[in-house]
mmCIF file of C-alpha atoms in Angstrom:
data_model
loop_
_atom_site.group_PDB
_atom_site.id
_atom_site.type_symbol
_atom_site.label_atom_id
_atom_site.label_comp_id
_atom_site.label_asym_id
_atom_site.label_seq_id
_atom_site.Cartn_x
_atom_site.Cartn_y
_atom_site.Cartn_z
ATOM 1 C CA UNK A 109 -4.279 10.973 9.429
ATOM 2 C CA UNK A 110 -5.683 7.533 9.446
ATOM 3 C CA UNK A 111 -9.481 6.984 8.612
ATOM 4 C CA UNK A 112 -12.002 6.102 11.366
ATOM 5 C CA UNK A 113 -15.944 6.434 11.741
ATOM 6 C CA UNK A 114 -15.268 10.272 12.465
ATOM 7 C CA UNK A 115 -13.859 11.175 9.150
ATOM 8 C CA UNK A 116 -15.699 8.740 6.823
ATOM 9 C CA UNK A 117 -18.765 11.705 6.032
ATOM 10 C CA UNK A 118 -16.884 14.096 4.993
ATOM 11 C CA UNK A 119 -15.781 12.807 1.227
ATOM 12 C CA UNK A 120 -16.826 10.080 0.104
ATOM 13 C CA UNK A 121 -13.875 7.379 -0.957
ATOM 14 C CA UNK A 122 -12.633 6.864 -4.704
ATOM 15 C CA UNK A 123 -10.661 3.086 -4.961
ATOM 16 C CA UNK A 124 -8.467 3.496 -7.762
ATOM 17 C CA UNK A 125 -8.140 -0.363 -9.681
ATOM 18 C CA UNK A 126 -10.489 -2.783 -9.282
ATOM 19 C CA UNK A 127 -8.434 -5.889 -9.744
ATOM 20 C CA UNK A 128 -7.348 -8.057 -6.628
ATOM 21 C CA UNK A 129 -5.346 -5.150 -4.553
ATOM 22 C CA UNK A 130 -8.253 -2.892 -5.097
ATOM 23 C CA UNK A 131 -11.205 -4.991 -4.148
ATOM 24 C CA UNK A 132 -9.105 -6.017 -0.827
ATOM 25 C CA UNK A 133 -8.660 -2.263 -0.333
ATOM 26 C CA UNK A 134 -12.022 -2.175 -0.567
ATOM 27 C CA UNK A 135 -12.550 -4.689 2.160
ATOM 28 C CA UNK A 136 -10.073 -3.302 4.221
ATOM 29 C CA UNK A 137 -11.868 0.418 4.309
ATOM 30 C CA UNK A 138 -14.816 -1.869 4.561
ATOM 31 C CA UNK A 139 -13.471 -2.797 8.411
ATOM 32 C CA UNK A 140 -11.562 0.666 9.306
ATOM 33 C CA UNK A 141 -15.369 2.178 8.796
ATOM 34 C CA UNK A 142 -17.338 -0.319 10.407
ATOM 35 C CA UNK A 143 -19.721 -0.403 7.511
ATOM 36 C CA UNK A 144 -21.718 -2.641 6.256
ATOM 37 C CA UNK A 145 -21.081 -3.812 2.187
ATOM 38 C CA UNK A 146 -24.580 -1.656 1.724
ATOM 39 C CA UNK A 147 -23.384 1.213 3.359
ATOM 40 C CA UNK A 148 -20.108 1.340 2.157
ATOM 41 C CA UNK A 149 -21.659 1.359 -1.502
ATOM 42 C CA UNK A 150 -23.414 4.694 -0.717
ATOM 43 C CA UNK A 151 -20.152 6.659 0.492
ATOM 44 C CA UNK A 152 -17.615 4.524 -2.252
ATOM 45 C CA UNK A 153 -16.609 3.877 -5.984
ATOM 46 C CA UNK A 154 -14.168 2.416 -8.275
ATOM 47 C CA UNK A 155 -12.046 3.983 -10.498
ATOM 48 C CA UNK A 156 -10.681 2.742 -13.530
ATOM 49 C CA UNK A 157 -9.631 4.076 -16.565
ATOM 50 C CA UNK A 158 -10.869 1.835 -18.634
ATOM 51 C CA UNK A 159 -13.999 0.410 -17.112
ATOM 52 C CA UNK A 160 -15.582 -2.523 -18.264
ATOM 53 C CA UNK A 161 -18.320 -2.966 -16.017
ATOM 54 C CA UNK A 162 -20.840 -0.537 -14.380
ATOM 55 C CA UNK A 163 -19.872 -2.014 -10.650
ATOM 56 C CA UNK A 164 -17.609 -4.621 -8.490
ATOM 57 C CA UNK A 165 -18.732 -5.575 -5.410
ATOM 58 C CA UNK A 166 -21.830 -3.482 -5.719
ATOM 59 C CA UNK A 167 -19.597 -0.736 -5.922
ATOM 60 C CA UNK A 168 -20.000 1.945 -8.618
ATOM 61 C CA UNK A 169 -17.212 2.091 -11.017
ATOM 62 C CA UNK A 170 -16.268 5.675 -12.655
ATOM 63 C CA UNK A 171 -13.752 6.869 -15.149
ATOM 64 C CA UNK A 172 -11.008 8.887 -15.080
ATOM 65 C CA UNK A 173 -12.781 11.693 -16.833
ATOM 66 C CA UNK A 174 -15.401 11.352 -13.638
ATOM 67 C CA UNK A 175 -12.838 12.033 -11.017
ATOM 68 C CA UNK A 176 -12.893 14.833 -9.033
ATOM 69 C CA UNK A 177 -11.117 15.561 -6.059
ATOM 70 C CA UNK A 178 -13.284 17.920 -4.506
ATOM 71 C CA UNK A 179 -15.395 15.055 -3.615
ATOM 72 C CA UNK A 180 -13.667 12.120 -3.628
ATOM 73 C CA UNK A 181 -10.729 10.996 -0.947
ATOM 74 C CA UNK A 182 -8.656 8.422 -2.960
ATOM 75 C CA UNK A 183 -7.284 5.170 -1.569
ATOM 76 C CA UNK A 184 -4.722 3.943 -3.945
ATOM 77 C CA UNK A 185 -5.349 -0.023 -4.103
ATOM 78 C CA UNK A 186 -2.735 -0.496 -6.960
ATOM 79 C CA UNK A 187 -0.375 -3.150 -6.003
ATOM 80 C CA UNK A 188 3.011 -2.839 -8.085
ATOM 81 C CA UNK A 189 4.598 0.143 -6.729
ATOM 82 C CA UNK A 190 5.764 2.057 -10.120
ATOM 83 C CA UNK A 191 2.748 1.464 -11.129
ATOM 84 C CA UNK A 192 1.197 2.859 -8.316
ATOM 85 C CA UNK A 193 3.646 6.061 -8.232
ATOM 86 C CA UNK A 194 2.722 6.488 -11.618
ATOM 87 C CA UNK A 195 -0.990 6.836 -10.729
ATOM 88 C CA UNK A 196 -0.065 9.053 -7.711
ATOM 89 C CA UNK A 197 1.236 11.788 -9.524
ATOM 90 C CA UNK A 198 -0.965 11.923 -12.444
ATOM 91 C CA UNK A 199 -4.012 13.044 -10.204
ATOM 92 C CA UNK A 200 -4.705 16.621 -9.435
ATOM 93 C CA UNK A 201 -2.148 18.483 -6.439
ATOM 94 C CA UNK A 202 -5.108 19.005 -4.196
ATOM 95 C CA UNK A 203 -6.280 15.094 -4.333
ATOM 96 C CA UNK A 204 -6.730 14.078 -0.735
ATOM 97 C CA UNK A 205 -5.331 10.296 0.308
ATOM 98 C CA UNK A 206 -7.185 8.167 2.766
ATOM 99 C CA UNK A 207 -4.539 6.229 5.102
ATOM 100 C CA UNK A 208 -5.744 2.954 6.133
ATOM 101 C CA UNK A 209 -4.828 0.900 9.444
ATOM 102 C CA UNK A 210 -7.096 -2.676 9.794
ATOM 103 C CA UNK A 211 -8.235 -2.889 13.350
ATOM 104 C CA UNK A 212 -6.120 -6.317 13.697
ATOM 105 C CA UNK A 213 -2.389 -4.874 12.761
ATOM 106 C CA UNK A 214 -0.529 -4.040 15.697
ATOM 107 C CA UNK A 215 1.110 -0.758 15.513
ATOM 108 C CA UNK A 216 3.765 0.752 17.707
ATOM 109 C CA UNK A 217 2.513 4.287 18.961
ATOM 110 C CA UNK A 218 6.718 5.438 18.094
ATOM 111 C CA UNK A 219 5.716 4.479 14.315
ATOM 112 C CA UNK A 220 5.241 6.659 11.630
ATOM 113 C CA UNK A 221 3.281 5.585 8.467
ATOM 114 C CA UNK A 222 3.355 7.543 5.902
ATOM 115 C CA UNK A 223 0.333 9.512 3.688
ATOM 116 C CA UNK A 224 -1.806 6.597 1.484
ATOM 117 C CA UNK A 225 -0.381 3.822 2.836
ATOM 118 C CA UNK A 226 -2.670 0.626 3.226
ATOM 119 C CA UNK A 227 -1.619 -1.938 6.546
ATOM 120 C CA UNK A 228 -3.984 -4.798 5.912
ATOM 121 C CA UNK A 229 -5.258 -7.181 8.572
ATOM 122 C CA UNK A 230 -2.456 -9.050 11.094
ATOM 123 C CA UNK A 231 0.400 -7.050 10.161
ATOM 124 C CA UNK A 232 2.547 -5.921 13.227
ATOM 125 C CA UNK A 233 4.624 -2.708 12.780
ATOM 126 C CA UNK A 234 7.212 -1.776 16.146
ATOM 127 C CA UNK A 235 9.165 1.011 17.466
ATOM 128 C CA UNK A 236 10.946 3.753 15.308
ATOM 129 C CA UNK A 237 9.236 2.117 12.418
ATOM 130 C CA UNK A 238 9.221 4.978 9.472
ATOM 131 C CA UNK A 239 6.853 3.943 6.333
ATOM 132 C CA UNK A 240 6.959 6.476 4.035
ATOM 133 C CA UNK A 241 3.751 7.471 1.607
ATOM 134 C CA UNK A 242 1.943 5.284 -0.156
ATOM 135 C CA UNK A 243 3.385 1.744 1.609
ATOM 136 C CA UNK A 244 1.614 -0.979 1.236
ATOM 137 C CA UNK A 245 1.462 -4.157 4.150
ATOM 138 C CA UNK A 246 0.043 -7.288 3.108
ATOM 139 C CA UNK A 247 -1.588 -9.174 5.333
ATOM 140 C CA UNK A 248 0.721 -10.513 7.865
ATOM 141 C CA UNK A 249 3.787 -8.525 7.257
ATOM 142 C CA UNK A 250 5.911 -7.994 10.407
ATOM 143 C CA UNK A 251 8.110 -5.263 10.464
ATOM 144 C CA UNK A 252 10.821 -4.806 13.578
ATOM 145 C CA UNK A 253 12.521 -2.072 15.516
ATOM 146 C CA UNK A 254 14.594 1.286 13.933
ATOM 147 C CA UNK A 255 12.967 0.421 10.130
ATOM 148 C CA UNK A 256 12.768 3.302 7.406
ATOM 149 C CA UNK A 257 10.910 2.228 4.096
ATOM 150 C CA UNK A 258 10.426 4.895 1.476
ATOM 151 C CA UNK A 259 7.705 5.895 -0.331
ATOM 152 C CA UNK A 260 5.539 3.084 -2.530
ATOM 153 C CA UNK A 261 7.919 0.192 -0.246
ATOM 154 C CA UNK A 262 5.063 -3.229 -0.612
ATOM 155 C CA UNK A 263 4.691 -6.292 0.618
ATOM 156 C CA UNK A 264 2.822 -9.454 0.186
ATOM 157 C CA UNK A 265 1.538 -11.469 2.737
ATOM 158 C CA UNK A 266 3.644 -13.317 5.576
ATOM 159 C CA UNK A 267 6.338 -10.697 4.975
ATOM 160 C CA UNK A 268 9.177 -10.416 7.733
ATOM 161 C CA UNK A 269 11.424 -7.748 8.193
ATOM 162 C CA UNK A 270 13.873 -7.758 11.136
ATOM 163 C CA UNK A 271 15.267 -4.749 13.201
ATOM 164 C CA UNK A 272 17.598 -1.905 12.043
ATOM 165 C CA UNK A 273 16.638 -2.681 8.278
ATOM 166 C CA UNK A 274 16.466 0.853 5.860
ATOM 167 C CA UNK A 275 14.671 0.482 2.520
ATOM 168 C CA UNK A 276 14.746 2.646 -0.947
ATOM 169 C CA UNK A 277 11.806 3.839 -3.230
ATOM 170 C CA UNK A 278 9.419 1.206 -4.133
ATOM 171 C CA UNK A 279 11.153 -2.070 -2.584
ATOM 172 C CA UNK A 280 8.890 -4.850 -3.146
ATOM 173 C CA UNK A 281 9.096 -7.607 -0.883
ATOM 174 C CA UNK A 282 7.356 -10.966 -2.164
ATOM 175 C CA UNK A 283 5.117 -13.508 0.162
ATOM 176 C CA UNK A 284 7.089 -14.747 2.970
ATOM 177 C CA UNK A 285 10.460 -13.258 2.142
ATOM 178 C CA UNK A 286 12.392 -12.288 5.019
ATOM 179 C CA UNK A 287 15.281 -9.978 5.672
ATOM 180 C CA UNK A 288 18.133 -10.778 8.112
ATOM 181 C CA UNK A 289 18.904 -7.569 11.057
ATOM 182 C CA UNK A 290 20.307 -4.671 9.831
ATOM 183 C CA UNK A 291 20.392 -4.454 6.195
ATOM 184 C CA UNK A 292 19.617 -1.908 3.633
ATOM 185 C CA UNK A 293 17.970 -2.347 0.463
ATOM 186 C CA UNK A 294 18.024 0.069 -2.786
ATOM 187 C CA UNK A 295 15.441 1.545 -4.735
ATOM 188 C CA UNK A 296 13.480 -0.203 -7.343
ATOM 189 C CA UNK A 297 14.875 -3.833 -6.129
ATOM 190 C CA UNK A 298 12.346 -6.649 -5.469
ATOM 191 C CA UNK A 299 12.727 -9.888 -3.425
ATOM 192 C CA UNK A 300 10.869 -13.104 -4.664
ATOM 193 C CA UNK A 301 8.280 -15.162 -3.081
ATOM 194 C CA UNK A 302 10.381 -17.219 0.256
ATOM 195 C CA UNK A 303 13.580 -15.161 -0.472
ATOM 196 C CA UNK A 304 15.998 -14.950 2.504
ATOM 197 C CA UNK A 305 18.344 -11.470 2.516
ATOM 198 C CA UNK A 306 21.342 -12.339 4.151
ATOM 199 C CA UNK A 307 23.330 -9.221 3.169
ATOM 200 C CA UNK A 308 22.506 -5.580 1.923
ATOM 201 C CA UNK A 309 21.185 -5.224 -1.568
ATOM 202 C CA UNK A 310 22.706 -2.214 -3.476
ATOM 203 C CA UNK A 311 21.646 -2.797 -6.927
ATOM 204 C CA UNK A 312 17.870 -2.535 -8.365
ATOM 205 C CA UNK A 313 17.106 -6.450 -9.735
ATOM 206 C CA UNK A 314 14.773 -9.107 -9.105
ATOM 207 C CA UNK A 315 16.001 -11.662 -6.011
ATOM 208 C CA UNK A 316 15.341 -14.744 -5.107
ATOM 209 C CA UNK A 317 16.156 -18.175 -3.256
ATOM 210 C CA UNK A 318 17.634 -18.913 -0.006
ATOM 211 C CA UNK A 319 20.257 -16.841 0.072
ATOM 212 C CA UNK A 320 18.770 -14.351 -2.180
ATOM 213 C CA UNK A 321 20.550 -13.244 -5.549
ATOM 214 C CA UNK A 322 19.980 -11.653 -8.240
ATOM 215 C CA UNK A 323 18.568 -13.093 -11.244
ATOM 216 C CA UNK A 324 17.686 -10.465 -14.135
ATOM 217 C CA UNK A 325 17.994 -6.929 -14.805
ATOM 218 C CA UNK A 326 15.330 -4.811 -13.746
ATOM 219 C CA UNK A 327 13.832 -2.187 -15.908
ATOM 220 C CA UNK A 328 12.261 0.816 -14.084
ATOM 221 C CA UNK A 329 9.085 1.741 -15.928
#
């Protein structure tokens, strides 16, 4: 269920990272709520585990050790996906996720986004569009017609994605990259900054150029 004035009372919201995914998280719950930067500190914190400040933003920071779920609704503003799968699954089973639409983005009512995810500000998402949990859109991602994405798939800005398109576990997709109709791309593989897919990508490995190919190995963490 996506956040909205309704729900915002009834935890108050933990950001997990406070570098630059996690303060735009922060801005972009700032919008879904409606609140002010005053009023979101009273209902919001930070959470790092290792912090080295008291607050960001006027936002409280906490530690790991200070997390509990039965208060806090998490939204995960971590933006490399393995690292952000690795966060998922080291917080308690009955952690609650806050799902997060900006009021600009554009989003089919035949999509389906998945728990967690984050669709920042311009992004346009069409029909039989399937994001699975934790996605993350950067601002201005376009994604067309009869997509699936798994879980932790991310983007940076000006991403484009055409129709027909099916995506592994934590594809990363770098600022304006852009995939050509009907294509599918594995698990773990990540497309550079301007990349053009011209043809399915079966093998986990950093891409780039126009066409895009591979240039190193990738290691999984």
């Amino acid at each position: 269920m996506t956040e909205t004035r309704a729900h915002y009372f009834e935890k108050k919201y933990c950001i997990a990272g406070t570098g630059g995914c996690g303060r735009e998280a922060l801005w972009l719950l700032m919008d879904v709520l409606g609140l002010s930067p005053e009023a979101l500190s009273e209902i919001t914190v930070f959470l790092d585990d290792s912090p080295s400040a008291k607050e960001v933003l006027g936002i409280p920071v906490i530690s790991r050790m200070d997390f509990n779920p039965e208060l806090y609704k998490v939204v995960v503003g971590i933006g490399m996906p393995d690292i952000r799968k690795k966060f998922v699954e080291s917080l308690p089973s009955n952690t609650l996720f806050a799902t997060l639409i900006h009021p600009s983005a554009i989003i089919s009512p035949w999509a389906e986004i998945g728990e967690g995810s984050l669709i920042t500000a311009r992004c346009i998402v069409s029909t039989q569009v399937k994001l699975g949990k934790f996605a993350h859109l950067n601002l201005g991602t376009t994604i067309s017609h009869d997509f699936e994405g798994g879980d932790y798939f991310t983007t940076a800005p000006m991403a484009s994605i055409s129709g027909n398109c099916m995506f592994g576990e934590s594809v990363y997709l770098g600022s304006h990259a852009s995939v050509k109709q009907g294509l599918a791309i594995c698990s773990h593989a990540r497309i550079g900054m301007g990349a053009a897919v011209v043809k399915s990508i079966l093998e986990p490995g950093t891409y780039v150029g126009v066409p895009a190919q591979k240039i190193e190995k990738y290691k999984h963490q």
